mmCIF file of C-alpha atoms and ligand atoms in Angstrom:
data_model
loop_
_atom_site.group_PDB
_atom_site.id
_atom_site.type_symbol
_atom_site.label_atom_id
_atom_site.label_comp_id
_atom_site.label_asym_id
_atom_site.label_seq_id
_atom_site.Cartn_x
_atom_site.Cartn_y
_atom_site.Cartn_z
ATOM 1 C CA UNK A 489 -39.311 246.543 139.272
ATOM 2 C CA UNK A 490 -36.421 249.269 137.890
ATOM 3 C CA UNK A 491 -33.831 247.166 135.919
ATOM 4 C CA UNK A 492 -30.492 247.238 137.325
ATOM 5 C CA UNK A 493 -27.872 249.422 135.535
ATOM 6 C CA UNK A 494 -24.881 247.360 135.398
ATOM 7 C CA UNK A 495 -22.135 248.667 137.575
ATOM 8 C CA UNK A 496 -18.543 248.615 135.980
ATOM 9 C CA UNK A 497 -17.156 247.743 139.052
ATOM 10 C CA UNK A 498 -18.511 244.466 139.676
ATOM 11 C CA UNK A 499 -17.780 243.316 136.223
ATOM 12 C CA UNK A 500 -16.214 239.730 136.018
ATOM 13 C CA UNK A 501 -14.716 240.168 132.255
ATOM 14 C CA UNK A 502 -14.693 243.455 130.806
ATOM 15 C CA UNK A 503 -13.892 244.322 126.596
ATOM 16 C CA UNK A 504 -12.840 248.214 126.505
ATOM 17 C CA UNK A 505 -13.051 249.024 122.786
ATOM 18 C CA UNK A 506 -10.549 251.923 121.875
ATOM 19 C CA UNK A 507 -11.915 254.114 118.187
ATOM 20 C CA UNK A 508 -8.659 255.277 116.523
ATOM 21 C CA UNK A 509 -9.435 259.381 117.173
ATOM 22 C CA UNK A 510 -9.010 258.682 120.867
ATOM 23 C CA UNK A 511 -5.822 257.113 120.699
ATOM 24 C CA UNK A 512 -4.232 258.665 116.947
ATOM 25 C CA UNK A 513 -4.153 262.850 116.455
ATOM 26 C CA UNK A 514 -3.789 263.535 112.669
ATOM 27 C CA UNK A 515 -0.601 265.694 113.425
ATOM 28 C CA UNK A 516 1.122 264.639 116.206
ATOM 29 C CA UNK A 517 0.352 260.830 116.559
ATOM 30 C CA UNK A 518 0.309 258.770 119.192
ATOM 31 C CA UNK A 519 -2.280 260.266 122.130
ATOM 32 C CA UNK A 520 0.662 259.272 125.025
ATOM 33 C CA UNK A 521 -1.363 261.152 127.782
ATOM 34 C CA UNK A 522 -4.694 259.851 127.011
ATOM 35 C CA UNK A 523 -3.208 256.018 126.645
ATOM 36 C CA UNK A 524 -1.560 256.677 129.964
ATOM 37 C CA UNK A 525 -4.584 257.892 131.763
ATOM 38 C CA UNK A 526 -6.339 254.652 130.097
ATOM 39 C CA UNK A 527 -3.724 252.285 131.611
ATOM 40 C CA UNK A 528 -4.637 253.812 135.111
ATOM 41 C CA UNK A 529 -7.822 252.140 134.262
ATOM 42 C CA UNK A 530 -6.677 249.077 133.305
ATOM 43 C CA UNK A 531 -4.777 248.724 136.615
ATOM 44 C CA UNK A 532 -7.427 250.254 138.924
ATOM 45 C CA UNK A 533 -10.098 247.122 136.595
ATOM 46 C CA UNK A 534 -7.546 244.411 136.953
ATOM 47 C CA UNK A 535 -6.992 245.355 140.674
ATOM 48 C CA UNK A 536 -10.728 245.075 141.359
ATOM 49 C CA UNK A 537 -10.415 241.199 140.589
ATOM 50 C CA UNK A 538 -11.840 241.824 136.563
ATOM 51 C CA UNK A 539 -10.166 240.543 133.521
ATOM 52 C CA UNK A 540 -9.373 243.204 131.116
ATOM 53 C CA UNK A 541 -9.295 242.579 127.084
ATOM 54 C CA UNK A 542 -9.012 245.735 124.831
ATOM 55 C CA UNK A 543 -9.645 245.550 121.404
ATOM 56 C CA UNK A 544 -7.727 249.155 120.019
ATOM 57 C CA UNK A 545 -8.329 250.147 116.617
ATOM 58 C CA UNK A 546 -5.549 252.870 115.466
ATOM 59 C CA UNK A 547 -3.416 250.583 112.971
ATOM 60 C CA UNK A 548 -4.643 252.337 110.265
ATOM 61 C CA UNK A 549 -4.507 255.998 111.429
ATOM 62 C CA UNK A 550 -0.862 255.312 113.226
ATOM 63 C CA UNK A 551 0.838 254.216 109.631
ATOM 64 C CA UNK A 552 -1.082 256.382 107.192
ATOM 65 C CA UNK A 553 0.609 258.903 109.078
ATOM 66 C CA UNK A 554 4.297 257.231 109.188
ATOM 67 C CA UNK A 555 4.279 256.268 105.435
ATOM 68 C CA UNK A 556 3.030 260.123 104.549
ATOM 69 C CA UNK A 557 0.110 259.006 103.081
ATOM 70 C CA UNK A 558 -2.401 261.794 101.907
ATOM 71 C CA UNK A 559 -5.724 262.598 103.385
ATOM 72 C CA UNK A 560 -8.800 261.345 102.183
ATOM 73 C CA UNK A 561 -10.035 257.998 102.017
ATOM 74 C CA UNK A 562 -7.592 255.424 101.537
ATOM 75 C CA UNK A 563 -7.740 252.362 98.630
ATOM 76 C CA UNK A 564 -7.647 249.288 100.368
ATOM 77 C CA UNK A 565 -4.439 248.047 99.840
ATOM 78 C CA UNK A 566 -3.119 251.559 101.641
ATOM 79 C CA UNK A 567 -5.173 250.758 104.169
ATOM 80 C CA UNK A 568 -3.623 247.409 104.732
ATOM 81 C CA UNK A 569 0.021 248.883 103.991
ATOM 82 C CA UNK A 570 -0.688 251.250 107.333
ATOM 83 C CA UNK A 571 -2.164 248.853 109.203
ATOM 84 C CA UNK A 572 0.694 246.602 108.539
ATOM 85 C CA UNK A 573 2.821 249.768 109.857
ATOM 86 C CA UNK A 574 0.559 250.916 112.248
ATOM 87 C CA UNK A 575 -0.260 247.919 114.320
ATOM 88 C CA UNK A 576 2.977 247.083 115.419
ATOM 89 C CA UNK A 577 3.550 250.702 117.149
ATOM 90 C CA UNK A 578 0.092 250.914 118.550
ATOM 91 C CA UNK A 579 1.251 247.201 120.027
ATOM 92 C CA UNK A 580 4.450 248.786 121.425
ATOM 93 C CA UNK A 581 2.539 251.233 122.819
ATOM 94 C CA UNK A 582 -0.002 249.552 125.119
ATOM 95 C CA UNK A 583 3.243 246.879 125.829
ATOM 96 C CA UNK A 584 5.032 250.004 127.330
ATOM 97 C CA UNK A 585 2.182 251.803 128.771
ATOM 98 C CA UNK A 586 1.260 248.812 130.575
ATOM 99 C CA UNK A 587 4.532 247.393 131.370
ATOM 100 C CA UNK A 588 5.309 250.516 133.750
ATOM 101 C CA UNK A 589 2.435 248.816 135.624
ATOM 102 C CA UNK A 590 3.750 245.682 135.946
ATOM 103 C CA UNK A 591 1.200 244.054 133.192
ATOM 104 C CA UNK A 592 2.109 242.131 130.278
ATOM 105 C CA UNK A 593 -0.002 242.695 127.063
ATOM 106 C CA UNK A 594 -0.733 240.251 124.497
ATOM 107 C CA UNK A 595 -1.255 240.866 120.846
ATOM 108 C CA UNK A 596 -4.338 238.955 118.915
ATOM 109 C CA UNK A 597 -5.523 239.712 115.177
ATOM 110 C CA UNK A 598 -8.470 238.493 114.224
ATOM 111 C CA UNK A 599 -10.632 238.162 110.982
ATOM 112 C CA UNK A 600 -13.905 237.683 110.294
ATOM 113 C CA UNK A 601 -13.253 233.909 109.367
ATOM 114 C CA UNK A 602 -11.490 233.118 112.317
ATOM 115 C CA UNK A 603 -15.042 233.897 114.172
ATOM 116 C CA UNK A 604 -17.177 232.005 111.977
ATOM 117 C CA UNK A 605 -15.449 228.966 111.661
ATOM 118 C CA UNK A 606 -15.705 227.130 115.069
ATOM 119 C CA UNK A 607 -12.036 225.034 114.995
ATOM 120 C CA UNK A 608 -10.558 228.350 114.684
ATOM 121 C CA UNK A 609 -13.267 230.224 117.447
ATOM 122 C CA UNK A 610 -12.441 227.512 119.899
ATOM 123 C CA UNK A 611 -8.416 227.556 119.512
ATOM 124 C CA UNK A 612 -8.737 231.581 119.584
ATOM 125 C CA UNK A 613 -11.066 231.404 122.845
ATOM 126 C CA UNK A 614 -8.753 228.837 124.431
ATOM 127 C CA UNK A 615 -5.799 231.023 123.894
ATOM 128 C CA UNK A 616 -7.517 233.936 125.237
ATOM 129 C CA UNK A 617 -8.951 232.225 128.068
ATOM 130 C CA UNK A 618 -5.520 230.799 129.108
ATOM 131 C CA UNK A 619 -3.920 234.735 129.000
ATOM 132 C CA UNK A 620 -6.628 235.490 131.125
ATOM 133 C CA UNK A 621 -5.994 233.326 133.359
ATOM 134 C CA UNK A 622 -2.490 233.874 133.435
ATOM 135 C CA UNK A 623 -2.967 237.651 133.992
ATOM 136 C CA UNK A 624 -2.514 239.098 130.751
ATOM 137 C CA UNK A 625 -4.177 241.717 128.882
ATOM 138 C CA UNK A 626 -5.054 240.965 125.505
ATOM 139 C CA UNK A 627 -4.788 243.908 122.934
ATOM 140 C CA UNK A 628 -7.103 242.798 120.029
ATOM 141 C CA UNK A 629 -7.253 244.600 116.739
ATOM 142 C CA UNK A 630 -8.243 243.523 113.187
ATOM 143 C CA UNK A 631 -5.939 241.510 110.828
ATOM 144 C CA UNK A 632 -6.686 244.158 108.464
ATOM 145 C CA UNK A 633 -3.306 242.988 106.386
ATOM 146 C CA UNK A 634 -5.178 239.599 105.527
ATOM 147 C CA UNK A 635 -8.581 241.491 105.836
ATOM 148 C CA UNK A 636 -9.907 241.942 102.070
ATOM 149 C CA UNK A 637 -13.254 243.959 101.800
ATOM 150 C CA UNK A 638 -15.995 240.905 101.501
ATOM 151 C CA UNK A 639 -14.351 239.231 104.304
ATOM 152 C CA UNK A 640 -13.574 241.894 107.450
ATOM 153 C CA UNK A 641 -15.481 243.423 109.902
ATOM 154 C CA UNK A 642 -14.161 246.616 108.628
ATOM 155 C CA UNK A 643 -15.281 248.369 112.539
ATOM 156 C CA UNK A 644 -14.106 247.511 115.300
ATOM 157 C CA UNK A 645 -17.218 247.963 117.293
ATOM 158 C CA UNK A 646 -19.190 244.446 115.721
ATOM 159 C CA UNK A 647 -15.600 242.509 115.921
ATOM 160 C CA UNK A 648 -15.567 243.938 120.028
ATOM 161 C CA UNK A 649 -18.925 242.990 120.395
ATOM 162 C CA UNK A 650 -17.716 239.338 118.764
ATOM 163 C CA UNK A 651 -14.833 238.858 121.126
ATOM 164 C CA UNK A 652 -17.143 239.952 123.675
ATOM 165 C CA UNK A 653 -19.392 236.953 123.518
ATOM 166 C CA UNK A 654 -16.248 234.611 122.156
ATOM 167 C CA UNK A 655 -15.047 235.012 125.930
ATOM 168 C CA UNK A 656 -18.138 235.392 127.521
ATOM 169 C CA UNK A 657 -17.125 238.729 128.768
ATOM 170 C CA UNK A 658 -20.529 239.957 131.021
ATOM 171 C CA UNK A 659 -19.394 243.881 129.900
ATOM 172 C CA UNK A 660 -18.231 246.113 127.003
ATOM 173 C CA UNK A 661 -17.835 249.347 126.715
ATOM 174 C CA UNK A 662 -17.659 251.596 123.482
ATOM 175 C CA UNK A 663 -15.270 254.581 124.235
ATOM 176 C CA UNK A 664 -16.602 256.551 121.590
ATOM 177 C CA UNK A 665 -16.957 260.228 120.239
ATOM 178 C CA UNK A 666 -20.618 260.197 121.506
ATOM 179 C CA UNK A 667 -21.780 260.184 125.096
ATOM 180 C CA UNK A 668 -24.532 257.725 124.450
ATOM 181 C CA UNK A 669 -27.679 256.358 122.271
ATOM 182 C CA UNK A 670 -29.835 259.280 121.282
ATOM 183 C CA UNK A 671 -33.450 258.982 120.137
ATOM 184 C CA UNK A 672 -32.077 260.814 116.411
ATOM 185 C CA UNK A 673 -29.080 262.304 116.007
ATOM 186 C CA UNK A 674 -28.081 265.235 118.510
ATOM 187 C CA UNK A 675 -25.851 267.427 116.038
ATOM 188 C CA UNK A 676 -29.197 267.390 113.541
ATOM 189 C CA UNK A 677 -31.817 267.552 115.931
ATOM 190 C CA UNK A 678 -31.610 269.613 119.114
ATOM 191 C CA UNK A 679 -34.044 267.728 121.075
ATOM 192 C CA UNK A 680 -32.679 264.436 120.621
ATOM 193 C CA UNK A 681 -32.391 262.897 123.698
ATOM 194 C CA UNK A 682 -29.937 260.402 125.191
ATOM 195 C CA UNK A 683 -31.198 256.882 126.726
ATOM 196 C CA UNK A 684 -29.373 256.122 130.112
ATOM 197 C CA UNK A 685 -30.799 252.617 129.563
ATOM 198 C CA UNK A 686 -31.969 250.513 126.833
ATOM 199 C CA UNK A 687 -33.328 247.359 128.162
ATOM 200 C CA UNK A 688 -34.309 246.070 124.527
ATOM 201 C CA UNK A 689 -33.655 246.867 121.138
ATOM 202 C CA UNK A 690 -36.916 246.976 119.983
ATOM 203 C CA UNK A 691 -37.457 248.287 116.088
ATOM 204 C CA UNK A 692 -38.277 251.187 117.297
ATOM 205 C CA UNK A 693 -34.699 251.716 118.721
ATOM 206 C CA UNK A 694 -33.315 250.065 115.484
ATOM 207 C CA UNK A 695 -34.895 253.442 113.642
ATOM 208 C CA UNK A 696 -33.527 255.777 115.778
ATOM 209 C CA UNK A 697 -29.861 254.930 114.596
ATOM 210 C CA UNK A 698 -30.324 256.390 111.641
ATOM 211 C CA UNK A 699 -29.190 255.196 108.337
ATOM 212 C CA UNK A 700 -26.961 252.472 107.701
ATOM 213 C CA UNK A 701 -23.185 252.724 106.746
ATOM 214 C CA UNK A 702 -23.230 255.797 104.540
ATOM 215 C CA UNK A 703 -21.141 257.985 107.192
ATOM 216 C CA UNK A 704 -17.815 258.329 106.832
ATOM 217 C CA UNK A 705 -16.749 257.171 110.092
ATOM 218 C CA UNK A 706 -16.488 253.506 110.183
ATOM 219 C CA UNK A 707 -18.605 252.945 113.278
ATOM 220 C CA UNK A 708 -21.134 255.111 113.121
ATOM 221 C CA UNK A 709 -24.433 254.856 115.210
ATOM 222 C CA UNK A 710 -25.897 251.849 113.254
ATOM 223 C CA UNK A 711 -22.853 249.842 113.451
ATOM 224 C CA UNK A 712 -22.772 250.241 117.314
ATOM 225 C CA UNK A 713 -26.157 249.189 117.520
ATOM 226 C CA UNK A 714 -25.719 245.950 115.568
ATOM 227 C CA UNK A 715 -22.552 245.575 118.083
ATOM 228 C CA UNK A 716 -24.775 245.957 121.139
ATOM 229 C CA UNK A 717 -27.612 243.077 119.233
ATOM 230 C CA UNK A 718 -24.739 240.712 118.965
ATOM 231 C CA UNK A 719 -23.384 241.487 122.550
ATOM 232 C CA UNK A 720 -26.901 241.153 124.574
ATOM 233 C CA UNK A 721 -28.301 238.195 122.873
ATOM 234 C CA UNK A 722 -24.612 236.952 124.067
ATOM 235 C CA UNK A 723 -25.160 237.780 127.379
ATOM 236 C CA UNK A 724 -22.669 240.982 127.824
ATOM 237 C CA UNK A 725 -24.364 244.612 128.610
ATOM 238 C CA UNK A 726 -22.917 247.265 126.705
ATOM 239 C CA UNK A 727 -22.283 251.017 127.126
ATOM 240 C CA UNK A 728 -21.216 253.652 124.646
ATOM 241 C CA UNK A 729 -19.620 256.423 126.194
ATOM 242 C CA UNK A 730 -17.189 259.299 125.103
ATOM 243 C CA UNK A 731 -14.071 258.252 125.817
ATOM 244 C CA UNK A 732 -12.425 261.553 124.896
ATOM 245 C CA UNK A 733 -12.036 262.319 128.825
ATOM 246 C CA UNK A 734 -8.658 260.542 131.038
ATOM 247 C CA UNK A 735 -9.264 257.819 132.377
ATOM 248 C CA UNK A 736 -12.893 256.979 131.063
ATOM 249 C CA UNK A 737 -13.354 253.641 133.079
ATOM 250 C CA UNK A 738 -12.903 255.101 136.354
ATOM 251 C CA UNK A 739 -15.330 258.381 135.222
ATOM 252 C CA UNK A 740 -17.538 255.762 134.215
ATOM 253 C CA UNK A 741 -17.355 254.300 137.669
ATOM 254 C CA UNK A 742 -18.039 257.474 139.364
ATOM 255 C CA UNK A 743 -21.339 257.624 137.258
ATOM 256 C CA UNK A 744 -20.328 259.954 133.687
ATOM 257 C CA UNK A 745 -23.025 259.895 130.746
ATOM 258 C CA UNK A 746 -23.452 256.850 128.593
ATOM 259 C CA UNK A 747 -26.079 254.858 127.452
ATOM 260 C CA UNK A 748 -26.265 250.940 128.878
ATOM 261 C CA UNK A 749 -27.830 248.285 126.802
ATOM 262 C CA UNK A 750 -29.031 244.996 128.975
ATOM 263 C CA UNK A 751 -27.578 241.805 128.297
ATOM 264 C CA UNK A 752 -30.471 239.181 127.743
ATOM 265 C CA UNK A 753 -28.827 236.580 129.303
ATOM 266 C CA UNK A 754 -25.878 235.280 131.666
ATOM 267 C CA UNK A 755 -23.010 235.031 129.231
ATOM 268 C CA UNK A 756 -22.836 231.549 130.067
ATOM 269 C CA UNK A 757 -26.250 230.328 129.478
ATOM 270 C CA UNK A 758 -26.309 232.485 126.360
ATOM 271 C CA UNK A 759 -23.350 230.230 125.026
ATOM 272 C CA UNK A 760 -24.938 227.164 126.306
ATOM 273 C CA UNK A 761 -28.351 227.937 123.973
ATOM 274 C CA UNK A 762 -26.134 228.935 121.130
ATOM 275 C CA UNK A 763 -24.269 225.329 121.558
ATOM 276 C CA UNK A 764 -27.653 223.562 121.873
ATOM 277 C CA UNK A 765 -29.102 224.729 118.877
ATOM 278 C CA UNK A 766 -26.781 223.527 117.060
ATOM 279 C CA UNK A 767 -27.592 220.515 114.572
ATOM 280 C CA UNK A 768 -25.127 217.490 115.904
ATOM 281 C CA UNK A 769 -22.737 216.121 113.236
ATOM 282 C CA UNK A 770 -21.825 212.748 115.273
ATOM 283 C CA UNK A 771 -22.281 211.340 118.234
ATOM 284 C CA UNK A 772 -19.746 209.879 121.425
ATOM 285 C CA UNK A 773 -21.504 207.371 123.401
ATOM 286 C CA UNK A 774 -20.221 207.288 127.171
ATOM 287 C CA UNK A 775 -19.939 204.925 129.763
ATOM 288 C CA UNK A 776 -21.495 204.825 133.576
ATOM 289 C CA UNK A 777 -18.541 206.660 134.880
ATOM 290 C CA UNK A 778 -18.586 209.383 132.425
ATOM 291 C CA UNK A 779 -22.102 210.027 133.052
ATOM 292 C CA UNK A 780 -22.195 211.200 136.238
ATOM 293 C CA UNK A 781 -18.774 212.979 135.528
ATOM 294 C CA UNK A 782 -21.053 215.148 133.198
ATOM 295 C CA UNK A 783 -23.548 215.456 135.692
ATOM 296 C CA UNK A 784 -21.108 216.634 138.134
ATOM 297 C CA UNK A 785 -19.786 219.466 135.379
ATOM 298 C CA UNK A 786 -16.720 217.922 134.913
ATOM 299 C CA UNK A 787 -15.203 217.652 130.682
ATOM 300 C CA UNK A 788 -15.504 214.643 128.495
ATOM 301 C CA UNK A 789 -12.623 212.806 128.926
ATOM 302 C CA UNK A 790 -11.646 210.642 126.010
ATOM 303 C CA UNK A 791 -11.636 207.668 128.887
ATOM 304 C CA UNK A 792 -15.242 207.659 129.490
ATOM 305 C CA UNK A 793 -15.914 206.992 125.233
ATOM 306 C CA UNK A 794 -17.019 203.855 124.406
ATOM 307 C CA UNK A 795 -18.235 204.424 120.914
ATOM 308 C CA UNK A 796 -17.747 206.996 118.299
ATOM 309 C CA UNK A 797 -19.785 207.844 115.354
ATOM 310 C CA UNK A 798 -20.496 210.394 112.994
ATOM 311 C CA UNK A 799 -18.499 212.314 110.642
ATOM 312 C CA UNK A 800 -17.247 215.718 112.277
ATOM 313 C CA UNK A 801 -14.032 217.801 112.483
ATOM 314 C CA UNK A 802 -12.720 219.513 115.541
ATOM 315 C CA UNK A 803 -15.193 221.714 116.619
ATOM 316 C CA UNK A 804 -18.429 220.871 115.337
ATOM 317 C CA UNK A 805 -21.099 219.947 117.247
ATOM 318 C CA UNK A 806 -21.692 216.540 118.294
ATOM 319 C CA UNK A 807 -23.966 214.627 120.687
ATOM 320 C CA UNK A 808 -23.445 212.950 124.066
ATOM 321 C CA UNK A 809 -25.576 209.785 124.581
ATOM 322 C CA UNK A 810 -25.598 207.351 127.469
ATOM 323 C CA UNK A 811 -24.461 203.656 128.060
ATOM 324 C CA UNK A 812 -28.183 202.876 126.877
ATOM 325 C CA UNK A 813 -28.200 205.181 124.330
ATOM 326 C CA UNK A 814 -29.943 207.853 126.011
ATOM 327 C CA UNK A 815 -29.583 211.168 124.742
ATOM 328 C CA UNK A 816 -27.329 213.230 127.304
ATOM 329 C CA UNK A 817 -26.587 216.490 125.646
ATOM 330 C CA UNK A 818 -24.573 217.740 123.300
ATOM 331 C CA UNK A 819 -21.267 220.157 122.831
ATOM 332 C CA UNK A 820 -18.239 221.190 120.592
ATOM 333 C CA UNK A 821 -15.787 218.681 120.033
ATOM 334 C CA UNK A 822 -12.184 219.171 120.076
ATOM 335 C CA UNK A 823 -11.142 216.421 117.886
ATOM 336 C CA UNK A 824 -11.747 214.958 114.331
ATOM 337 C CA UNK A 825 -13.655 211.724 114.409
ATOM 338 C CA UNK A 826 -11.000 209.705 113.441
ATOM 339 C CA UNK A 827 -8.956 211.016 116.039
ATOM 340 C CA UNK A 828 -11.536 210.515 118.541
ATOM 341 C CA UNK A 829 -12.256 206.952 117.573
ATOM 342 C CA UNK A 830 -8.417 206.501 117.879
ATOM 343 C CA UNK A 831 -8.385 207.882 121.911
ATOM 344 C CA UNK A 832 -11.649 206.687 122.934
ATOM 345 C CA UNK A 833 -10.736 204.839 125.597
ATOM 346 C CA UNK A 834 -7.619 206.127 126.391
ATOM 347 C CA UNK A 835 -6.526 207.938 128.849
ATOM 348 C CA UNK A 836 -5.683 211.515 128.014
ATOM 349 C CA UNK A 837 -2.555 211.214 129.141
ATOM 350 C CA UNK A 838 -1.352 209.032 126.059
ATOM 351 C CA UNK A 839 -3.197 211.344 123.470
ATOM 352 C CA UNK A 840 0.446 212.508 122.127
ATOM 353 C CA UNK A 841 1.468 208.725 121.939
ATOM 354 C CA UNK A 842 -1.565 207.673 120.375
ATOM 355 C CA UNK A 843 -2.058 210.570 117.694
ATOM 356 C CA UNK A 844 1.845 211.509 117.118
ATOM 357 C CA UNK A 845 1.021 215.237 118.371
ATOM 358 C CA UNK A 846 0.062 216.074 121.679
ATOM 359 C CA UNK A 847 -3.635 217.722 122.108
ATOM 360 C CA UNK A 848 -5.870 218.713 124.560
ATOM 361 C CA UNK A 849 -6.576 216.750 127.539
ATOM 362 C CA UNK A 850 -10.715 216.720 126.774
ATOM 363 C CA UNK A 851 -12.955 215.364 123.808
ATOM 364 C CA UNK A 852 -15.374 218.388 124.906
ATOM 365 C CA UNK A 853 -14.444 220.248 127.443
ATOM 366 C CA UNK A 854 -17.310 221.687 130.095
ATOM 367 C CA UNK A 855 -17.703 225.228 128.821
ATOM 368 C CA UNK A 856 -18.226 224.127 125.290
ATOM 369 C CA UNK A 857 -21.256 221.226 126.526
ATOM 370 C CA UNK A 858 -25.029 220.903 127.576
ATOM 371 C CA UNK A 859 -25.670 218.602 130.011
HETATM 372 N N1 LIG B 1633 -8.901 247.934 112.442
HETATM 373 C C1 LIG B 1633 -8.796 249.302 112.079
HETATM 374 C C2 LIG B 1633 -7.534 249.924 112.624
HETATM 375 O O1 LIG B 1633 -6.970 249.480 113.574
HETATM 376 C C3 LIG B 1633 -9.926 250.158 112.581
HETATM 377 C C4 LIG B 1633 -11.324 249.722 112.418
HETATM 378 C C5 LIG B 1633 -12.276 250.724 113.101
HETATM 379 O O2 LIG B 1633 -11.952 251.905 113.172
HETATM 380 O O3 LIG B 1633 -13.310 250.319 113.628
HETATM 381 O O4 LIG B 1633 -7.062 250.932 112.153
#
């Protein structure tokens, strides 16, 4: 049986990621048009019932050409001057853009760090989900002021690919300067050939993206195919398309080149393997009641603790076991251990009394467990 493209429009949570020549011109800045057309999109997405996050590069490009700087490539501390420049007018500008729409935007910067270590993954994915749910649009970029070399992304295509499966987004799309994945690359070889679909990235696709980071463009080929690894084994498809055109989404819809890469998995089940693998670094034993509030796929509530062990910080992995001692599961706690052997027990409710700072209402909560 044919694999199913994925269609945009049935999309549940949908990263657009925005290259910095779509959105910045050399000469005359800010791409107004283009970002209007793109809010269309937004609206026409949003309307459709899917959440929109849009991680825009452009920091960079928008304040190299405020501060005057001079072509060529930049030393890194320029670069982080224009971003620092830079990222607060390409904020304004998706905050206005939007705004005539009625939408509010939401600025997030991100590091590298802030996706590896999980206390810091788990506050940024609560935030996010919680904009989300509020209606928001998150515009994600790069902290590329904080950013040093050894520890950024340094493209925006991996870190898109990372938010992607932070918020279990089931679709990304690249808006690129390329209309696809081609079996070599089109402007050397004539017969190269685009891929509508790639259902797995199989070392013989890895060799077809060419070399690795010696282009000048930050995301070239390679870097977008290591951003569609991350995003598949996370359970999101992902399609590089040009984006060059108005309103790419909605030309997207109608059925415009790109190339689609299949997600492995359901976002969610992805997540749930990536949480399971995990070795546990304590263990909350629960009580009858708590049990079958698991089973039900309910949170842990700090009420249904009876015993805490282990020695863990907020969001490491820790185990669930049983009133017997049977192993239940396991998932990403939101407390230190001392803190949870101070509100086991408790209701949740008297957390803030208890601790002297009010947290969250869960030990684990249900998206970050296996049952
Ligand atoms: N974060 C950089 C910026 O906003 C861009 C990184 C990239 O182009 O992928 O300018």
């Amino acid at each position: 049986m044919a694999p199913l493209t994925p269609d945009i429009t049935r999309a549940r949570r949908l990263v657009i990621k925005i290259g910095s020549a779509l959105l910045v011109d050399r000469k005359s800045g800010l791409k107004t048009d283009w970002l209007k057309a793109l809010a269309e999109d937004v609206v026409a997405t949003k309307a459709r019932g899917t959440d929109v996050i849009i991680v825009s590069s452009g920091s960079i490009a928008l304040g190299r050409g405020v501060l005057g700087l001079p072509a060529g490539t930049l030393s890194l501390e320029q670069s982080q001057a224009a971003a620092a420049v830079g990222q607060i007018r390409l904020a304004r500008a998706y905050e206005e853009v939007l705004a005539q729409h009625g939408l509010t935007t939401a600025q997030i910067l991100v590091t590298l760090e802030d996706t590896e270590d999980r206390r810091r993954y788990l506050n940024s994915r609560a935030t996010m989900e919680t904009l989300l749910g509020l209606g928001v649009v998150p515009i994600v970029n790069e902290n590329d002021t904080v950013a040093t070399d050894e520890i950024r992304f340094g493209d925006n295509d991996r870190l898109a690919a990372q938010i992607s499966v932070t918020i279990g987004a089931d679709q990304l799309v690249l808006l690129s300067d390329v209309d696809g994945f081609y079996s070599a690359n089109p402007a050397v070889e004539p017969d190269a050939r685009r891929f509508d679909l790639v259902e797995r990235i199989t070392p013989e696709i890895e060799a077809m993206a060419g070399d690795p980071v010696s282009e000048h463009s930050k995301g070239g080929m390679k870097t977008k195919l290591i951003a569609a690894k991350t995003a598949v084994a996370g359970g999101c498809a992902m399609a590089i398309m040009k984006g060059s055109i108005d309103c790419p989404i909605t030309a997207l819809a109608a059925g415009a080149p790109c190339t689609w890469f299949l997600a492995q998995a359901d976002p969610q089940v992805a997540r749930k393997r990536w949480i399971a693998a995990m070795k546990p670094r304590g263990r909350l034993q629960v009580d009858a009641g708590a049990v079958t509030a698991l089973r039900a796929g309910k949170s842990l509530l700090p009420a249904g603790v009876v015993h805490v062990s282990g020695d863990f910080e907020r969001g490491d992995p820790v185990a669930i076991a049983g009133p017997a001692g049977e192993a239940l599961g396991q998932g990403l706690v939101r407390y230190t251990c001392v803190e949870a052997k101070a509100i086991a027990g408790h209701h949740s409710g008297d957390i803030a009394q208890i601790l002297g700072y009010a947290g969250r209402a869960a030990l684990i909560h249900r998206d970050d467990m296996v049952v």
